[in-house]
PDB file of C-alpha atoms in Angstrom:
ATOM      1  CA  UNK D   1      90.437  72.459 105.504  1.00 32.00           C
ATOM      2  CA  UNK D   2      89.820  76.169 107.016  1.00 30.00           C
ATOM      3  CA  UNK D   3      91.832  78.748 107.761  1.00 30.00           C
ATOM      4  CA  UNK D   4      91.867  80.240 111.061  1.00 32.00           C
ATOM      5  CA  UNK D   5      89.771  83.608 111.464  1.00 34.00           C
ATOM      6  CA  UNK D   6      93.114  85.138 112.823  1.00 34.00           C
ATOM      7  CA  UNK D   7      96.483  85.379 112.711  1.00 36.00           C
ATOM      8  CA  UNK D   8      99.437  86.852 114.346  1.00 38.00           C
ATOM      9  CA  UNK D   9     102.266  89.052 113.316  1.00 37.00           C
ATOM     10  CA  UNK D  10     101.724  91.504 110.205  1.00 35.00           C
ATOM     11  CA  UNK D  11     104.337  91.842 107.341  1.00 36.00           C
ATOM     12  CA  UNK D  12     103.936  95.599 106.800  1.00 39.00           C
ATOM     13  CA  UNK D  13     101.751  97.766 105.117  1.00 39.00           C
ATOM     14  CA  UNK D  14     100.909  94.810 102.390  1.00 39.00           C
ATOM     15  CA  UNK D  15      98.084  92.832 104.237  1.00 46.00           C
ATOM     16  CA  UNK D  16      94.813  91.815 102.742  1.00 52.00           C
ATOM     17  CA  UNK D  17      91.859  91.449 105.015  1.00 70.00           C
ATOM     18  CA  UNK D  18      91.177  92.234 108.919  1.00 88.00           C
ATOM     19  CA  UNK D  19      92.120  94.927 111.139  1.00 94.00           C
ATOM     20  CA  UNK D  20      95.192  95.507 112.188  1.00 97.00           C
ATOM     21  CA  UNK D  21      96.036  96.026 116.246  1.00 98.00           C
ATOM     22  CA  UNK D  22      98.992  97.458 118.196  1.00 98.00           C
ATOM     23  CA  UNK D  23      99.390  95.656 121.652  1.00 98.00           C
ATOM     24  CA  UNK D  24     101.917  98.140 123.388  1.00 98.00           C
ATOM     25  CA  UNK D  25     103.092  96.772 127.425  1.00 97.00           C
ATOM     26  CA  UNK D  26     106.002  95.977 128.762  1.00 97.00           C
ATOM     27  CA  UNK D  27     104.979  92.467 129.987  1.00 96.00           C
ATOM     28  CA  UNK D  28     105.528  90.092 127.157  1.00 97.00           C
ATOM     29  CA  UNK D  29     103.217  87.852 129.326  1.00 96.00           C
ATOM     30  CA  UNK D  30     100.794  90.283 129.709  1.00 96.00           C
ATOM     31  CA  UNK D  31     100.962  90.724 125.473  1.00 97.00           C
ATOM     32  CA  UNK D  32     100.533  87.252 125.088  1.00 97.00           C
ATOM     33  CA  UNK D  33      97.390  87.047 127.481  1.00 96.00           C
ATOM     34  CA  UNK D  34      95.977  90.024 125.163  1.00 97.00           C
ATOM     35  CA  UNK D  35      96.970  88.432 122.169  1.00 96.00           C
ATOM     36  CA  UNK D  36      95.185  84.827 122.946  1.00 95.00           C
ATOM     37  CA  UNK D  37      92.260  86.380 124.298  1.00 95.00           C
ATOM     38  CA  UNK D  38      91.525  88.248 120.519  1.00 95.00           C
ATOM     39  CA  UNK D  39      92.137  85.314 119.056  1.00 92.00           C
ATOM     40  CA  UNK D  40      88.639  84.508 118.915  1.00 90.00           C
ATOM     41  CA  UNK D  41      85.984  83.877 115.428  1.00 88.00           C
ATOM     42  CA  UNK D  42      83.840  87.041 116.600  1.00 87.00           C
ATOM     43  CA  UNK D  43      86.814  89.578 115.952  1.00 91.00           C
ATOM     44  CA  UNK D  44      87.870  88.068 112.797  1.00 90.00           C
ATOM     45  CA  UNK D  45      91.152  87.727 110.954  1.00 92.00           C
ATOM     46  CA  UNK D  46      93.397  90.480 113.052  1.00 95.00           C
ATOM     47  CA  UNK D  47      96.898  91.690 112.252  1.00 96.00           C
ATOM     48  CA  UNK D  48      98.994  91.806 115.282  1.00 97.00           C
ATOM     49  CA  UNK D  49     101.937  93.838 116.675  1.00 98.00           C
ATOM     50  CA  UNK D  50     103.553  94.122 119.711  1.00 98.00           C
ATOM     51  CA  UNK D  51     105.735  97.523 121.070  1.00 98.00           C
ATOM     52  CA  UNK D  52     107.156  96.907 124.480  1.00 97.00           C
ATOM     53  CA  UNK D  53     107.213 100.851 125.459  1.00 97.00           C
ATOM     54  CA  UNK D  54     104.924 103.517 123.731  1.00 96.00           C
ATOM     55  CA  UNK D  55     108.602 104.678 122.627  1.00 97.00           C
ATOM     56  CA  UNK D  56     108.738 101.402 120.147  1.00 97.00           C
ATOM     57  CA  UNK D  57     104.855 102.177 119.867  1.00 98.00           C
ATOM     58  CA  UNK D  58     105.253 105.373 118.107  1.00 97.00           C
ATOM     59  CA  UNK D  59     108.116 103.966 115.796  1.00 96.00           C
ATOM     60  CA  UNK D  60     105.771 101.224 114.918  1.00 97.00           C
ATOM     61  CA  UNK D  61     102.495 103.415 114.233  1.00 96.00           C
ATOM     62  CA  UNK D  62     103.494 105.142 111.105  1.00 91.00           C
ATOM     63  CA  UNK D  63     104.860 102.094 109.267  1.00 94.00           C
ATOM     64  CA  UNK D  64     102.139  99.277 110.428  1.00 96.00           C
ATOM     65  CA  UNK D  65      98.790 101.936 110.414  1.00 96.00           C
ATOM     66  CA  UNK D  66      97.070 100.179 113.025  1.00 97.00           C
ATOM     67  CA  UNK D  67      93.441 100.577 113.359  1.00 96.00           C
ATOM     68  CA  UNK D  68      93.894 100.450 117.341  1.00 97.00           C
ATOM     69  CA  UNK D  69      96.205 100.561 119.538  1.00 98.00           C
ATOM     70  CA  UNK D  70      95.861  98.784 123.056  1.00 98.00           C
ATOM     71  CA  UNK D  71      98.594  99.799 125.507  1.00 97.00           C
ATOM     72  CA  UNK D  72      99.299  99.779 128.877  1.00 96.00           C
ATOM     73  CA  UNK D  73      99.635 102.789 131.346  1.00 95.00           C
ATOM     74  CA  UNK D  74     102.775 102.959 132.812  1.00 94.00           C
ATOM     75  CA  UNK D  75     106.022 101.829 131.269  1.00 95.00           C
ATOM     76  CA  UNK D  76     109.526 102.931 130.631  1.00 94.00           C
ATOM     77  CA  UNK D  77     110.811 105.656 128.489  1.00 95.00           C
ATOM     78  CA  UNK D  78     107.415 107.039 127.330  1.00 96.00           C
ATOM     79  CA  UNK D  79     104.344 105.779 129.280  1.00 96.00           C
ATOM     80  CA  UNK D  80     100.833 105.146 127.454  1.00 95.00           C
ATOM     81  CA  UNK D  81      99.404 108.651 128.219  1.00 96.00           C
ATOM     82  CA  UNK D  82     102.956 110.142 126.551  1.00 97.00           C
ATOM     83  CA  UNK D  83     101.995 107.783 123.260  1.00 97.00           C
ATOM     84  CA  UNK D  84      98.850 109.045 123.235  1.00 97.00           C
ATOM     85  CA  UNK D  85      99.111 112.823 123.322  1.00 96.00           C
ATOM     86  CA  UNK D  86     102.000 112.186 121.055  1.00 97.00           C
ATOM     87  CA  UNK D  87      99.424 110.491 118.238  1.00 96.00           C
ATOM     88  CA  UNK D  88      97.371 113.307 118.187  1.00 95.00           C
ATOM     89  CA  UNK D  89     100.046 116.161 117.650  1.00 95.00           C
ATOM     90  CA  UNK D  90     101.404 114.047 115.350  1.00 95.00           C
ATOM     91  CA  UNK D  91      98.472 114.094 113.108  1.00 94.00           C
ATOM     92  CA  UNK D  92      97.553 110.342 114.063  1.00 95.00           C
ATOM     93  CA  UNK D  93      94.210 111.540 114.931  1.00 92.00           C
ATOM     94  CA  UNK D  94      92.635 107.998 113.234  1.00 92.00           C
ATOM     95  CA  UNK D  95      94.025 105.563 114.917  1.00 95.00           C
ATOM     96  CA  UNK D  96      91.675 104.194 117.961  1.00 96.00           C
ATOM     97  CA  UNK D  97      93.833 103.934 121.231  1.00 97.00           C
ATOM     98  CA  UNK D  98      92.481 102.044 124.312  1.00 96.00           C
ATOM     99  CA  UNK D  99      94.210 101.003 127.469  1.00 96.00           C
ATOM    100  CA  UNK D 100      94.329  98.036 129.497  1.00 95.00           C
ATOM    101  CA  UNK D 101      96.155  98.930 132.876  1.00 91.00           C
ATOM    102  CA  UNK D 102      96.671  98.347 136.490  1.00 90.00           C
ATOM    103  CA  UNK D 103      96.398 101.726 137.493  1.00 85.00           C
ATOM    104  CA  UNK D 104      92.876 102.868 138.992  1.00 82.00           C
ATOM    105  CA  UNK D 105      93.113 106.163 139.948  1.00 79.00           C
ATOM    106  CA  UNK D 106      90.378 108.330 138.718  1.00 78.00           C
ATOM    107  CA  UNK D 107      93.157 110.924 137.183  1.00 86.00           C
ATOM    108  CA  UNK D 108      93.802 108.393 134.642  1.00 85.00           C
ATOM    109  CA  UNK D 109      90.368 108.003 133.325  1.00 87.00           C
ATOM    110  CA  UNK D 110      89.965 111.815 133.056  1.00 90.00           C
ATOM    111  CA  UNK D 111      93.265 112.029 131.156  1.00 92.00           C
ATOM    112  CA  UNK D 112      92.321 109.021 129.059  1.00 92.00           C
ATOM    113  CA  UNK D 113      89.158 110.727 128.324  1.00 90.00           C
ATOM    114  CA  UNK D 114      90.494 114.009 127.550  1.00 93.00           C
ATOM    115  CA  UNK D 115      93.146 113.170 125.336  1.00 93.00           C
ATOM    116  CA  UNK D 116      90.696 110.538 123.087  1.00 93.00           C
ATOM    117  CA  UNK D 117      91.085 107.197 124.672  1.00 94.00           C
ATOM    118  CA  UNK D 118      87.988 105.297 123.766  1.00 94.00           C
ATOM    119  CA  UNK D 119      88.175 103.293 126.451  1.00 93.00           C
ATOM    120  CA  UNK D 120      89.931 101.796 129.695  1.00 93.00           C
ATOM    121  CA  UNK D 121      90.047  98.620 130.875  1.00 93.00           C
ATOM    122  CA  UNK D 122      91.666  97.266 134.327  1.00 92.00           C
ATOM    123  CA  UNK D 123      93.675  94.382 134.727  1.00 92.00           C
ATOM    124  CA  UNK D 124      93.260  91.521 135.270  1.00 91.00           C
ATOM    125  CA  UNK D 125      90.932  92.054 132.805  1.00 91.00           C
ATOM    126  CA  UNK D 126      88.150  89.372 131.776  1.00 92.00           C
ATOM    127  CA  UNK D 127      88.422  88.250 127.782  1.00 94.00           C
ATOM    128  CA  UNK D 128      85.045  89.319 127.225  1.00 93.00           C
ATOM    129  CA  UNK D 129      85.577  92.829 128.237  1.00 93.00           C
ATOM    130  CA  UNK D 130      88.607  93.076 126.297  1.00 95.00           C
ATOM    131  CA  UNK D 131      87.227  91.879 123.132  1.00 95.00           C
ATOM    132  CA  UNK D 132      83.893  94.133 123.407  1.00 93.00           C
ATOM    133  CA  UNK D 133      86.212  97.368 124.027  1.00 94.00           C
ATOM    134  CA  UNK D 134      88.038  96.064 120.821  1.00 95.00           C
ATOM    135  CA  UNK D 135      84.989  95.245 118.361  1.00 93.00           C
ATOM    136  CA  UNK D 136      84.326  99.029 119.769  1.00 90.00           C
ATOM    137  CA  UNK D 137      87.502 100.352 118.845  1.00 91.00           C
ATOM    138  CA  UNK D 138      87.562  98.547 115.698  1.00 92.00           C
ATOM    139  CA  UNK D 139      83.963  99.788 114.550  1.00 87.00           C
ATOM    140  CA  UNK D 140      82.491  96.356 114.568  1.00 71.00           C
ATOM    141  CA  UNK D 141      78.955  96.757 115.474  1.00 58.00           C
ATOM    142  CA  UNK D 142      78.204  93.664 114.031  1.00 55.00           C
ATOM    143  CA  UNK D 143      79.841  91.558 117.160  1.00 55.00           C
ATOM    144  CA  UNK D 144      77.430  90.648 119.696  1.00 53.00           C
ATOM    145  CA  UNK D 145      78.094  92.126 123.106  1.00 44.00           C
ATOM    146  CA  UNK D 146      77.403  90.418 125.991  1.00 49.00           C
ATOM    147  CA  UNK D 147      78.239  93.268 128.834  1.00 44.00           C
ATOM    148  CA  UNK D 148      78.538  97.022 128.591  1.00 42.00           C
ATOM    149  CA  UNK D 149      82.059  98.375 128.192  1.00 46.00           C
ATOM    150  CA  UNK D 150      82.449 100.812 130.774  1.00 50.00           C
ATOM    151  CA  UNK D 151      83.989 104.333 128.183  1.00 54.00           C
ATOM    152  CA  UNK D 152      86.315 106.639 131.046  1.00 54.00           C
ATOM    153  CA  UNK D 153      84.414 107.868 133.516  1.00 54.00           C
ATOM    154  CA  UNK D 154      83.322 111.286 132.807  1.00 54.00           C
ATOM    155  CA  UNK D 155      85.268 114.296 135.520  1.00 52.00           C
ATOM    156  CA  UNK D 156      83.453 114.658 138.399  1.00 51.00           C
TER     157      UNK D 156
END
């Protein structure tokens, strides 16, 4: 019998194996779609968390470590930008951050870009996409990539 290549929700700091991944959005639909769509053999075994607001997000980052965090642009109490500008004066300067959002106004990208986002994606997103931008944010070279993922556009 074989063990799936991935699993779900981490335990803590006390994992063995794969990469562990933040999915911060206030859609518990939209964290499932993200979820199944990493679930895939290329990626590996991943350890999984879920924040609903980057609020929950930053709680979460100091005790799980993730190796990237994927979170959405807009959402209550802090938004993704908030999170992410918050990670870096914090002295979270590691940890990979990505987004996947609605929002495609080119003042996002340059503030994405600015503050260290490796990359963002636009829902509705296609699986492919989202799992190249992660083998990106996760290092993994080694996963073949079928399409260019689009970094922020560079200011004009």
């Amino acid at each position: 019998m074989t063990a799936p290549a991935h699993t779900g929700q981490s335990q803590g700091n006390n994992l063995t194996g794969g990469k562990k991944v933040l999915i911060v959005d206030d859609s518990r639909a939209i964290q499932a779609i993200i979820r199944r769509a990493l679930e895939c053999e290329e990626l590996g075994e991943l350890h999984i968390q879920t924040a609903r607001d980057g609020a929950e997000a930053l709680d979460k980052v100091a005790a799980f470590r993730p190796d990237l965090v994927l979170s959405d642009w807009h959402m209550p109490r802090v938004s993704g930008i908030e999170m992410l500008q918050t990670l870096r004066q914090t002295g979270f300067h590691d940890v990979a951050v990505g987004f996947v959002t609605t929002d495609r106004a080119s003042d996002c990208q340059t503030l994405a870009r600015s503050n260290g986002a490796l990359f963002l994606l636009h829902k509705p997103f296609d699986d492919q996409a989202l799992r190249n931008a992660v083998a990106l944010g996760l290092g993994r070279s080694d996963i073949q990539v079928t399409a260019p993922v689009q970094p922020p556009a560079a200011p004009a």
